[in-house]
Coordinates of C-alpha atoms in Angstrom, one line a residue:
X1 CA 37.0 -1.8 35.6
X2 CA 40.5 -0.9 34.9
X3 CA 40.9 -3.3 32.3
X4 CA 38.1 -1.9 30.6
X5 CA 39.7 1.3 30.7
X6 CA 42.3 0.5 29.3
X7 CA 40.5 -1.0 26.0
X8 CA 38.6 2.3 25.7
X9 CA 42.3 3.9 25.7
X10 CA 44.0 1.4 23.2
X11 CA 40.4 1.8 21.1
X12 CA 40.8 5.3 20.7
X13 CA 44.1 5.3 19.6
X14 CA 43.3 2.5 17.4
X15 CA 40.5 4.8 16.1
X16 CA 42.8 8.0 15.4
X17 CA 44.6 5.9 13.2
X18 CA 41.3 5.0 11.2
X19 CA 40.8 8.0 10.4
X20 CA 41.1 9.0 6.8
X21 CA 43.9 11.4 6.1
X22 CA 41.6 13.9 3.8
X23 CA 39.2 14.0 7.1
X24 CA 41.9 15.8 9.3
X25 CA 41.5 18.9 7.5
X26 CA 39.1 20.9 8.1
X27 CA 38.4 22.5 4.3
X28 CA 37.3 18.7 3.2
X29 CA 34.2 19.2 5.5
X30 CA 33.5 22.6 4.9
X31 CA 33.7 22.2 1.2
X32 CA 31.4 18.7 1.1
X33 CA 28.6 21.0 3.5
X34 CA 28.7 23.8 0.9
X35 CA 28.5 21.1 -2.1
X36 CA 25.4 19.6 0.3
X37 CA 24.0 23.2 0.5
X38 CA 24.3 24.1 -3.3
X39 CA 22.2 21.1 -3.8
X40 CA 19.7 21.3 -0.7
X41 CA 19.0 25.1 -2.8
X42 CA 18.4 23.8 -6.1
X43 CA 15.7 21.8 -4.2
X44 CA 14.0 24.8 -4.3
X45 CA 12.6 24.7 -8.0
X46 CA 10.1 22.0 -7.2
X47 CA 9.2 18.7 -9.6
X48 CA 5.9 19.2 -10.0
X49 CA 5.5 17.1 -13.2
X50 CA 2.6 14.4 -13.7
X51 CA 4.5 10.9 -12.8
X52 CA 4.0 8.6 -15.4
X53 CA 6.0 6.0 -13.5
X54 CA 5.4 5.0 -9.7
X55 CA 8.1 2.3 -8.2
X56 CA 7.5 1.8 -4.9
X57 CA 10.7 0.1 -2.7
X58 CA 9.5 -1.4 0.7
X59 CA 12.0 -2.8 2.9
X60 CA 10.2 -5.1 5.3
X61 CA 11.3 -4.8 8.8
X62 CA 14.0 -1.8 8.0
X63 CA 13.7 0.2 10.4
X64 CA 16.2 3.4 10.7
X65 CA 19.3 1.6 12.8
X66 CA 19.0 -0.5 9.9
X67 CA 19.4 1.3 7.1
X68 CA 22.3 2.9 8.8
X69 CA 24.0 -0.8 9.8
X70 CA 23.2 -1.5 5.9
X71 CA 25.0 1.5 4.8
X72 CA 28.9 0.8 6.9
X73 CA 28.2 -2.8 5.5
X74 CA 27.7 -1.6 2.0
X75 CA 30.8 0.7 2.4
X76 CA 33.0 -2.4 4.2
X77 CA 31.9 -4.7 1.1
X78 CA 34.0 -2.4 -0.6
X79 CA 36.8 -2.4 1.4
X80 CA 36.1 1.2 3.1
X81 CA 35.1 2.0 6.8
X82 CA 31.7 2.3 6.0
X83 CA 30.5 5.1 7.8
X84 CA 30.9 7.3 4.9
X85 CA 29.1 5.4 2.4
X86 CA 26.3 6.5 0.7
X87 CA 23.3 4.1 -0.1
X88 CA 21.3 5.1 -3.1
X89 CA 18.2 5.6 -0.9
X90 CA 20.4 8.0 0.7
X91 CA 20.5 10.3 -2.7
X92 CA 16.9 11.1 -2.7
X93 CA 16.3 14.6 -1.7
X94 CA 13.1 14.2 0.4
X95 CA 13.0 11.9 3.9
X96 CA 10.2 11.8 6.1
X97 CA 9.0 10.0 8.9
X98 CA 6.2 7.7 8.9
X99 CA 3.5 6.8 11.7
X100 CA 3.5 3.0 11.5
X101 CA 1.1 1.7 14.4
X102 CA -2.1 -0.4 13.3
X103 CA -5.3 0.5 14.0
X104 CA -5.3 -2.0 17.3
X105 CA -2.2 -2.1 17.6
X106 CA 1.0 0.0 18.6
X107 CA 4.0 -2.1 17.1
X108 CA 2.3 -3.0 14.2
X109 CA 2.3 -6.2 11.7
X110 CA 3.3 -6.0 8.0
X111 CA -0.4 -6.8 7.0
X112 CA -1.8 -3.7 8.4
X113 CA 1.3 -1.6 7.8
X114 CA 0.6 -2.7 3.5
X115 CA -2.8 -2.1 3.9
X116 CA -1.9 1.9 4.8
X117 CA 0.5 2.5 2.1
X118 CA -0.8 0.9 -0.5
X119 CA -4.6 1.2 0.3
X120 CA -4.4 4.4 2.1
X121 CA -6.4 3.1 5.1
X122 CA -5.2 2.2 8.5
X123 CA -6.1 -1.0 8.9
X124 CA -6.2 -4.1 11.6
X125 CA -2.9 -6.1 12.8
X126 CA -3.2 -9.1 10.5
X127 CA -5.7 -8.3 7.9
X128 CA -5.0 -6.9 4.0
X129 CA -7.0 -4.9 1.7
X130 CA -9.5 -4.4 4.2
X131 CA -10.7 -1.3 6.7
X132 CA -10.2 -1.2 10.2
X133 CA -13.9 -2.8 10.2
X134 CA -12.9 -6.2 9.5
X135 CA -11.3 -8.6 12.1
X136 CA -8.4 -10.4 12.1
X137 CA -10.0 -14.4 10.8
X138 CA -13.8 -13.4 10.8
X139 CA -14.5 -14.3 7.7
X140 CA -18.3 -12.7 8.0
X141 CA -16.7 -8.9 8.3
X142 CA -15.0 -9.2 5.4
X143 CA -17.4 -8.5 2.9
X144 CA -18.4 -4.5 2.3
X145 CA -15.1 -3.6 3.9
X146 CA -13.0 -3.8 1.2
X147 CA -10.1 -1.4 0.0
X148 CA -8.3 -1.2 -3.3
X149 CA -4.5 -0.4 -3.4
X150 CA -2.7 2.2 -5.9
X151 CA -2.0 -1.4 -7.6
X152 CA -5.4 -1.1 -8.7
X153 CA -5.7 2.7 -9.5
X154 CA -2.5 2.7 -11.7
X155 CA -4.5 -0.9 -13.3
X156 CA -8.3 1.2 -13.8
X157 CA -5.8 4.3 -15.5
X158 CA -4.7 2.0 -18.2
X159 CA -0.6 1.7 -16.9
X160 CA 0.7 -1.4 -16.7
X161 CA 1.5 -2.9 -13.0
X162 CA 3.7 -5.7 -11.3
X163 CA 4.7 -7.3 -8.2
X164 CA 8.2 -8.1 -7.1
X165 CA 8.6 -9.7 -3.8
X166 CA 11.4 -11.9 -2.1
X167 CA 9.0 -13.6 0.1
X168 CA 5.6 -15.1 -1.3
X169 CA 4.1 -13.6 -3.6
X170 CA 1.2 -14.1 -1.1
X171 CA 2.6 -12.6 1.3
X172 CA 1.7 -9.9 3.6
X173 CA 3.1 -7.0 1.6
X174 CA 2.2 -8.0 -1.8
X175 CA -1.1 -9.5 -0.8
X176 CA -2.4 -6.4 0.0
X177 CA -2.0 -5.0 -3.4
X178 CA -4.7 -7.4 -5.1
X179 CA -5.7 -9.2 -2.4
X180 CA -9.0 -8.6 0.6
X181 CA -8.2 -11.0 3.3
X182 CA -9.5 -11.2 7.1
X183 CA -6.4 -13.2 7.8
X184 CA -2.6 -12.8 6.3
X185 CA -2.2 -16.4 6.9
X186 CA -4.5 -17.6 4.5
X187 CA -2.2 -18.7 2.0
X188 CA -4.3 -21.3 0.5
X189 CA -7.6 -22.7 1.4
X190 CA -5.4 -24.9 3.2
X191 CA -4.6 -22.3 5.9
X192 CA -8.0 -21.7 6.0
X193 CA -10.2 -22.8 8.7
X194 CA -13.6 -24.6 7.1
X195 CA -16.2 -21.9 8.8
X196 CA -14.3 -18.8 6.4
X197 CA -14.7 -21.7 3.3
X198 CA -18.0 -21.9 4.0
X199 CA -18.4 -18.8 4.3
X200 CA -17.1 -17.8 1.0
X201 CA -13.8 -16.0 1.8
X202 CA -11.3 -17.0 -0.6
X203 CA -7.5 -17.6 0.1
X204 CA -4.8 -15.2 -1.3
X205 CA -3.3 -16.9 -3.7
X206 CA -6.5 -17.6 -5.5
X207 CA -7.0 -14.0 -5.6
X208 CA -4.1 -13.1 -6.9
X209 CA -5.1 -14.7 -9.8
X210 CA -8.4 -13.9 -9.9
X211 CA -8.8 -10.3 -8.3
X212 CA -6.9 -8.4 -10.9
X213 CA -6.6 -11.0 -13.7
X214 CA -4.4 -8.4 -16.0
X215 CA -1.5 -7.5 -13.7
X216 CA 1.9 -7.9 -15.8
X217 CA 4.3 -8.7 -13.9
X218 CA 4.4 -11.1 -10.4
X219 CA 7.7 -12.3 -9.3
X220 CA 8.6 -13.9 -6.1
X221 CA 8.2 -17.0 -4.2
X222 CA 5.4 -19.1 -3.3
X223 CA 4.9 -22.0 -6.0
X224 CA 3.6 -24.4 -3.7
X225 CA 0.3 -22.5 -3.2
X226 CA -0.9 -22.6 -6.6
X227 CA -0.6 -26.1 -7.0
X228 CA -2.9 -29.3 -5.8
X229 CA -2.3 -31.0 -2.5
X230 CA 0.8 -33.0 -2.8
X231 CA 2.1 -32.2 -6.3
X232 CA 5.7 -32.5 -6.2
X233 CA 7.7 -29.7 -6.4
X234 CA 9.1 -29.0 -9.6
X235 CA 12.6 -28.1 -7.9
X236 CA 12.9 -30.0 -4.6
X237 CA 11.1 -33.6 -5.8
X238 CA 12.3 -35.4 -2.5
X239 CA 11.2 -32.5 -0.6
X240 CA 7.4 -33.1 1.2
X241 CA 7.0 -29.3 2.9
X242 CA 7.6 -28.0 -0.7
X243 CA 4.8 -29.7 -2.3
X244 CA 1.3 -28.8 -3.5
X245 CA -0.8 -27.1 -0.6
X246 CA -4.5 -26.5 -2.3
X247 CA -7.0 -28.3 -1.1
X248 CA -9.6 -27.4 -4.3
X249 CA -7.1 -29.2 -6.9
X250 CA -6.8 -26.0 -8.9
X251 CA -3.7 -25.3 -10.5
X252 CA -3.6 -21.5 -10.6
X253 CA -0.8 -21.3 -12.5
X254 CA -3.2 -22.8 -15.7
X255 CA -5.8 -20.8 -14.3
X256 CA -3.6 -17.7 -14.5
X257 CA -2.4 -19.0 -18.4
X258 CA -5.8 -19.0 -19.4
X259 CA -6.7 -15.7 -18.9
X260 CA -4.2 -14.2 -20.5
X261 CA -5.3 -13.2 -24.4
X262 CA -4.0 -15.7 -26.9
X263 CA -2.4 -12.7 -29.1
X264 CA -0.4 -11.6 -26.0
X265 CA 2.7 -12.9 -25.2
X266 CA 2.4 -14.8 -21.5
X267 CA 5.6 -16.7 -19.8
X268 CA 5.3 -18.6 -16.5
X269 CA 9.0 -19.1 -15.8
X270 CA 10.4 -20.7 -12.1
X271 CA 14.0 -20.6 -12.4
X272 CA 16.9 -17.3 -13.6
X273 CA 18.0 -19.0 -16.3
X274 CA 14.3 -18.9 -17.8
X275 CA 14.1 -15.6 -17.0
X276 CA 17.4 -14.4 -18.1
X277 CA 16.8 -16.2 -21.3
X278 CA 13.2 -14.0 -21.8
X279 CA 13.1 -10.7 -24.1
X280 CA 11.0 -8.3 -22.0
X281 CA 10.3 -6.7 -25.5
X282 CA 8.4 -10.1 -26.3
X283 CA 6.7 -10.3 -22.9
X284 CA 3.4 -9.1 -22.2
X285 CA 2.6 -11.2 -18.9
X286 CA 5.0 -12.8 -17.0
X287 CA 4.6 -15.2 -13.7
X288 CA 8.2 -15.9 -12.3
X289 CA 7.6 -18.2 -9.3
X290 CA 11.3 -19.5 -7.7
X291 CA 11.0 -20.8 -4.7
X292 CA 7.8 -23.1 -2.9
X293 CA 8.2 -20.5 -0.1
X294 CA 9.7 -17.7 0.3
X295 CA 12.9 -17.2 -1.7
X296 CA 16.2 -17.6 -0.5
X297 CA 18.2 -15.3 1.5
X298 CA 20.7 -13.5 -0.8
X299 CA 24.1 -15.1 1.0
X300 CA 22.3 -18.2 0.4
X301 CA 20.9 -17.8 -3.0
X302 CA 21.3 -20.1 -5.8
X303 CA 22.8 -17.9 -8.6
X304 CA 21.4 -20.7 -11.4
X305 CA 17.9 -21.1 -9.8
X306 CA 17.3 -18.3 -8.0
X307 CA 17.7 -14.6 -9.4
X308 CA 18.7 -11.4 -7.7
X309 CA 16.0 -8.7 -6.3
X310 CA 18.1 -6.7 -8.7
X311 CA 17.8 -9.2 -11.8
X312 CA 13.9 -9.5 -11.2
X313 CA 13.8 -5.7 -10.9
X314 CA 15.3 -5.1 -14.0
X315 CA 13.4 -7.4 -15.6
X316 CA 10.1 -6.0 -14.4
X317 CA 11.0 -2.6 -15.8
X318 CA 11.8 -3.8 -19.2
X319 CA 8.3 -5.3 -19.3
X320 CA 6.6 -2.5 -17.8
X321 CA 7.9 0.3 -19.5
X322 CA 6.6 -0.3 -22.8
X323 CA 3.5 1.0 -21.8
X324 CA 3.6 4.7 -23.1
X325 CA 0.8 5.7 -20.3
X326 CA 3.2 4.2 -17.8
X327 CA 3.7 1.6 -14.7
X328 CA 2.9 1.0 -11.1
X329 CA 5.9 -1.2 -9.3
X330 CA 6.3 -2.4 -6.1
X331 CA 8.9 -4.1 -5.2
X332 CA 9.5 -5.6 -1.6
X333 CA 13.1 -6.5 0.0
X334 CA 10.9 -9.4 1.8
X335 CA 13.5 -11.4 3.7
X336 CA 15.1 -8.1 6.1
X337 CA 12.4 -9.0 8.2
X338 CA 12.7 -12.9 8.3
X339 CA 16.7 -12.3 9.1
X340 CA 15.6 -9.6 11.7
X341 CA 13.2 -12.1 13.4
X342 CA 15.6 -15.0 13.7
X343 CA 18.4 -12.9 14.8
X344 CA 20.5 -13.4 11.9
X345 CA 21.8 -9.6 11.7
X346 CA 23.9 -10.5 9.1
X347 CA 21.8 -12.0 6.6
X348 CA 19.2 -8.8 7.3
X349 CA 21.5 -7.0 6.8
X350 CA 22.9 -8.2 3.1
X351 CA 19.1 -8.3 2.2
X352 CA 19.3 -4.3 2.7
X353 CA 22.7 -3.7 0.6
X354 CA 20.9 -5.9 -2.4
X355 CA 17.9 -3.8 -2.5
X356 CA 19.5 -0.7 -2.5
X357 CA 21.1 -2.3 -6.0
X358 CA 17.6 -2.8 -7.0
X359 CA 17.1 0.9 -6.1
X360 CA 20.2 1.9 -8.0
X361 CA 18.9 -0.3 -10.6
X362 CA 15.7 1.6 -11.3
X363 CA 17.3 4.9 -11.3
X364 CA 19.2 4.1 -14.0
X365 CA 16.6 2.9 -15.6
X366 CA 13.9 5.7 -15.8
X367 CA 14.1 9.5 -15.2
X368 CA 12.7 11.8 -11.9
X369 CA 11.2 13.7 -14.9
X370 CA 9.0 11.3 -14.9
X371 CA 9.4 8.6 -12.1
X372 CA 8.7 9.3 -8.5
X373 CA 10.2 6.9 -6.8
X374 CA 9.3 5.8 -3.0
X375 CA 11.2 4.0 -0.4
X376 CA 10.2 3.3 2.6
X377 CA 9.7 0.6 5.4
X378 CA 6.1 -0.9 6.9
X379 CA 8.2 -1.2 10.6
X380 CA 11.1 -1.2 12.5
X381 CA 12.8 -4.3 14.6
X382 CA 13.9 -4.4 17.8
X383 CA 17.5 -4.3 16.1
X384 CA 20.9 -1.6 17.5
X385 CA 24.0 -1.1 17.6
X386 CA 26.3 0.7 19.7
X387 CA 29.1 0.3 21.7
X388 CA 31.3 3.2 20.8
X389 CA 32.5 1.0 18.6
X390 CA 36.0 2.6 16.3
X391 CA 35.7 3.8 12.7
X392 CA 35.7 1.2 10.3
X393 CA 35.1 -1.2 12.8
X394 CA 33.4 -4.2 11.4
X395 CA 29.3 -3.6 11.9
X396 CA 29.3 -7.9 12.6
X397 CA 32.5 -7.1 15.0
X398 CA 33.0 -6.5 19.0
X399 CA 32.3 -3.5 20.9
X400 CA 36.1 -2.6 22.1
X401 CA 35.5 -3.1 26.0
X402 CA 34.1 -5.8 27.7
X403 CA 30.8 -5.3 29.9
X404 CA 31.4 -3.8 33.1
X405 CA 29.3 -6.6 35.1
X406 CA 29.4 -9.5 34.2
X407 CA 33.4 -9.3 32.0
X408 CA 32.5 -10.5 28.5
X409 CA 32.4 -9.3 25.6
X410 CA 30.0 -8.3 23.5
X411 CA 29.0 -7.7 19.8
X412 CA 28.3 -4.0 18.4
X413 CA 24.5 -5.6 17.3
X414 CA 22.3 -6.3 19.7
X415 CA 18.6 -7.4 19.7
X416 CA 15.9 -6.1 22.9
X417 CA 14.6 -9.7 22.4
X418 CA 14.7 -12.9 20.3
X419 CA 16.2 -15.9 19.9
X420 CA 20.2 -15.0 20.7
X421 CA 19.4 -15.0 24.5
X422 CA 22.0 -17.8 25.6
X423 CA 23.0 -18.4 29.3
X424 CA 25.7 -21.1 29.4
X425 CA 26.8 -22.0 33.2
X426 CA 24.2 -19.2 34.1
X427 CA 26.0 -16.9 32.5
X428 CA 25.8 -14.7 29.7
X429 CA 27.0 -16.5 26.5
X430 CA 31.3 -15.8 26.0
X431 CA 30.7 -14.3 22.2
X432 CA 34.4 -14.8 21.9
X433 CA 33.8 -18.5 21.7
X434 CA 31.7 -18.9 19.0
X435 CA 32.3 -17.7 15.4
X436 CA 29.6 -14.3 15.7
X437 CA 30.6 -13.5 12.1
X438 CA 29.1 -16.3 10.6
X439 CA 26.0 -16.0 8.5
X440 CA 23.4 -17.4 10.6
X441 CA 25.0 -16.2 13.9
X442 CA 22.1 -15.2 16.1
X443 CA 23.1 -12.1 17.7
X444 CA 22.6 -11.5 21.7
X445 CA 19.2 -10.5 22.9
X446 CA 18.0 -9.2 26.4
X447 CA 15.0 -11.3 26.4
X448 CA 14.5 -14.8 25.1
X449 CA 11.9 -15.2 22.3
X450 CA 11.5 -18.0 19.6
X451 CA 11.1 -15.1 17.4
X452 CA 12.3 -11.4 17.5
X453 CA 9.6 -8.6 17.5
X454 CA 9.0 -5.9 15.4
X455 CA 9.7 -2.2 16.7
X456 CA 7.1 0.5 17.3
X457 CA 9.3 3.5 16.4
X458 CA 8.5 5.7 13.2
X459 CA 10.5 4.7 9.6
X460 CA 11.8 6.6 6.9
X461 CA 10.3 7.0 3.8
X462 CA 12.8 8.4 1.1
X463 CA 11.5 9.8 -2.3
X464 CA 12.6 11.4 -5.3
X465 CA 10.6 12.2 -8.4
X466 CA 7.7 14.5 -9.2
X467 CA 5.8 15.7 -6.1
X468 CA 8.2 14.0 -4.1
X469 CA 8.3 17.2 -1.9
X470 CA 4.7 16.1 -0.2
X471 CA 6.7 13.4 1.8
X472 CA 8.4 16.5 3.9
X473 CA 7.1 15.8 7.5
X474 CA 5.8 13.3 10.2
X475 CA 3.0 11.3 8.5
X476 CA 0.5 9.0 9.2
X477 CA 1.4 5.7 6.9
X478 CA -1.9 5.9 4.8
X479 CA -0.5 9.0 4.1
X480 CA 1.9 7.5 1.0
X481 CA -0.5 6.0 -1.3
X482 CA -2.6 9.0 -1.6
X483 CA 0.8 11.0 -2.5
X484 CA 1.4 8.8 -5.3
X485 CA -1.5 8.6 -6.5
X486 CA -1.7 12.6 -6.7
X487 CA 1.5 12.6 -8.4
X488 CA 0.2 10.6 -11.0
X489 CA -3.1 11.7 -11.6
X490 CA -4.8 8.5 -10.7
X491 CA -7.2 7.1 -8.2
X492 CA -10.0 9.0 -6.6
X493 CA -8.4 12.4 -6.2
X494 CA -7.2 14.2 -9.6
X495 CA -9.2 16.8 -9.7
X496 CA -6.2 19.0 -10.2
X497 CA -5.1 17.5 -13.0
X498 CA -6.4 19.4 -16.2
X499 CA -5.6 18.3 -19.7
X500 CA -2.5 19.7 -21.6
X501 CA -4.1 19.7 -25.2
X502 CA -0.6 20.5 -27.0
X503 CA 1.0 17.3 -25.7
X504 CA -2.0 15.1 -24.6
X505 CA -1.3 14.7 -21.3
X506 CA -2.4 15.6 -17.9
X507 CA -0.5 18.7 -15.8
X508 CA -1.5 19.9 -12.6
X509 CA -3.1 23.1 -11.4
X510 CA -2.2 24.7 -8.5
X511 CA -2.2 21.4 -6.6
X512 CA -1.6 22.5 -2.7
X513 CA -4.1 25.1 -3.0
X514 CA -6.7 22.4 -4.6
X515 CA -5.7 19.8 -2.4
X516 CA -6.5 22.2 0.7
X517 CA -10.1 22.9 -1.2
X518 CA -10.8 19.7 -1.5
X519 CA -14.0 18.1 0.5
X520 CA -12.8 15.0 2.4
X521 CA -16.1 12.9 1.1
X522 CA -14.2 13.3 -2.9
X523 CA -11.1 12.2 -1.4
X524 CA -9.8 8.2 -1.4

């Protein structure tokens, strides 16, 4: 015990000395609260333009304690404590809470979680574009039970749409925008089990291309789905997992050229220097596949074959925008979630700093005029951090005292379960043994699981834009879609919006007051 004292005592001197010599006096924090108030005020004259622009951020798997690891990292990347930094999610003026739990479940799966904010149902663990009505693999309760997904409102109001996703492009998230699927696992028809074949259901990569045969922009991973069983790999020849996967022999990526119109401009591309090399002014459709799976993490990403969330991002909105009634865009920071569930804080981590680029990359990119943007998370991990750990201590680093049972040390992240649960001589694993700054370091967990679980706890959702201000509170998930698509006058519920005749486009009424008259039967 008294040693242990003793590195709280040298810690706290240690962390006096951190701190930043503008921080001892007290006018810096008074005058940065009354800066913070001026603006909190001006909040006041609410945005309640029509959005012509939707982007929609969602960080798989970043829960709150990760956002706010992602923010000391972003700030230490730049030589800085890190504490102080500010993350460009953290500019937006409006933060709520969101309800993520599925329908049958209380930590909830990132199938069900897309299904509510981007269909606006609460929906099973499991399933996508679906109600609540269908069950996770039963192919026979699929059918009648289909939702659409702002995707497709934005599509039937004549603005332009797209896709960008680190993972598959058939993954959970992104499935869910096109996709109706009693099971997130059905990749291909060779995931499928025969009965839901035979049954008709049809696997999510064939829907992509088929469901909504006119969206723009789709960028991700996930090549080897759309090709025959066994086609090699355009990439990775010698590599067998990344071949062909389809059973049928379609190749959707011919299926998805030939719908295209022959006067539009269409460009399948699977490496960044193809798409670098594009004009987005000469690109109507574009398909940019990189990976046979999911993409690579970003501390492992191949600058020539592989581009940055923030690259694809930029691209997308190039494309997008030259549609004068607008866009839909959701992009997905995939791969928090996959770094979360192996353990490998840091790579989650990194995932988070790039896509707040991306986010920074938008905003400079289009207007709050005109764009509400939305960020937000479909769940939270069993991820923390703690310690009393000094400023400016490294977020990757050691708590400054050892534990008090069993002696070691331990790192400032933690995991309630997953696969960094070692015992070595029936002991807690010595971190100071093995290099725990290292990419792929699995950090410590209290229980031992192949894989790390999601958490239950609510997740922010961050906005800025016009009606931004109706993400205030504590909502349900489904909550989101139906605030975006209210903002810009699409889907099911615009009723409010009336026609401005001197500029030609729609304004809202008194939209609160409407809302509130509404009967729920008109409603999404």
């Amino acid at each position: 015990m008294i040693s242990s004292f003793l590195v709280l005592a040298i810690g706290a001197c240690l962390t006096n000395s951190l701190v930043p010599e503008k921080e001892k006096d007290p006018n810096y924090w008074r005058v940065q609260a009354q800066e913070t108030l001026k603006t909190a005020l001006e909040l006041q004259n609410l945005n309640t333009n029509v959005a012509k622009n939707i982007i929609m951020f969602l960080g798989d798997g970043m829960g709150v304690s990760t956002v706010t690891a992602a923010r000391i990292l972003k700030g230490q990347l730049h030589h800085k404590p890190g504490e102080e930094t500010i993350l460009e999610m953290d500019k937006f003026p409006f933060v709520a809470l969101s309800k993520t739990y599925n329908t049958n479940a209380q930590v909830p799966d990132s199938a069900g979680t897309a299904t509510a904010y981007l269909c606006g149902v609460k929906a099973n663990e499991g399933t996508v574009g679906v109600s609540a009505a269908t069950e996770r693999s039963q192919c026979n309760t699929t059918q009648g039970n289909e939702v659409t997904s702002i995707l497709r409102w934005a599509k039937d109001a004549g603005k332009s749409v797209g896709i960008v996703t680190t993972t598959r492009v058939n993954h959970a998230t992104p499935s869910a925008a096109y996709a109706h699927s009693a099971d997130r696992d059905w990749y291909s028809d060779n995931e499928m089990p025969p009965e839901a074949v035979s049954q008709g259901c049809k696997d999510i990569a064939y829907q992509l291309m088929h469901n909504i045969k006119d969206i723009e922009v789709i960028m991700g991973g996930g090549r080897k789905y759309m090709f025959p069983k066994n086609r090699t790999d355009v990439e990775y020849e010698m590599d067998e997992k990344a071949r062909g996967t389809r059973l049928d022999g379609l190749n959707l990526i011919n299926i998805w050229k030939s719908f295209k119109p022959r006067h539009k401009h269409s460009h399948y591309v699977w490496n960044r220097t193809e798409l670098l090399a594009l004009d987005p002014h000469a690109v109507d459709y574009l398909l940019g596949l990189f990976e046979p799976g999911d993409m690579q993490y970003e501390l492992n990403r191949n600058n020539t074959t592989d581009p940055s969330l923030s690259e694809m991002v930029r691209v997308a909105i190039k494309i997008l925008k030259k549609n004068p009634k607008g866009f839909f865009l959701l992009v997905e920071g995939g791969r928090i979630d996959h770094g979360h569930h192996e353990g490998k804080a840091k790579q989650a981590l990194h995932e988070v700093v790039e896509m707040d680029q991306a986010i920074g990359q938008a905003g400079t990119m289009t207007s709050v005029e005109d764009t509400l943007t939305v960020v937000t998370a479909d769940h939270s991990h069993v991820f923390t951090f703690g310690g009393y750990t000094p400023r400016g201590n490294s977020i990757f680093g050691l708590a400054p005292m050892v534990s008090d049972t069993d002696k070691k040390p331990f790192t400032a992240i933690l995991y309630g379960n997953g696969p960094g649960y070692k015992v070595v001589g029936g002991e807690r694993e010595n971190v100071s043994m093995v290099d725990y700054a290292h990419n792929n370091y699995q950090a410590q967990s209290a229980v031992p699981l192949r894989h790390e679980t999601h958490g239950g706890e609510d997740v922010a959702i961050f906005s800025k834009g016009p009606m931004a201000h109706l993400l205030h509170g504590v909502h349900e998930q489904n909550y989101i879609p139906h605030v975006m698509a209210y903002a810009a006058c699409i889907g099911a519920n615009h009723n409010h919006c009336a026609l401005d005749n001197s500029v030609g486009s729609p304004s809202p009424g008194p939209l609160l007051l409407l809302l509130a008259l509404l009967p729920v039967s008109i409603l999404f």
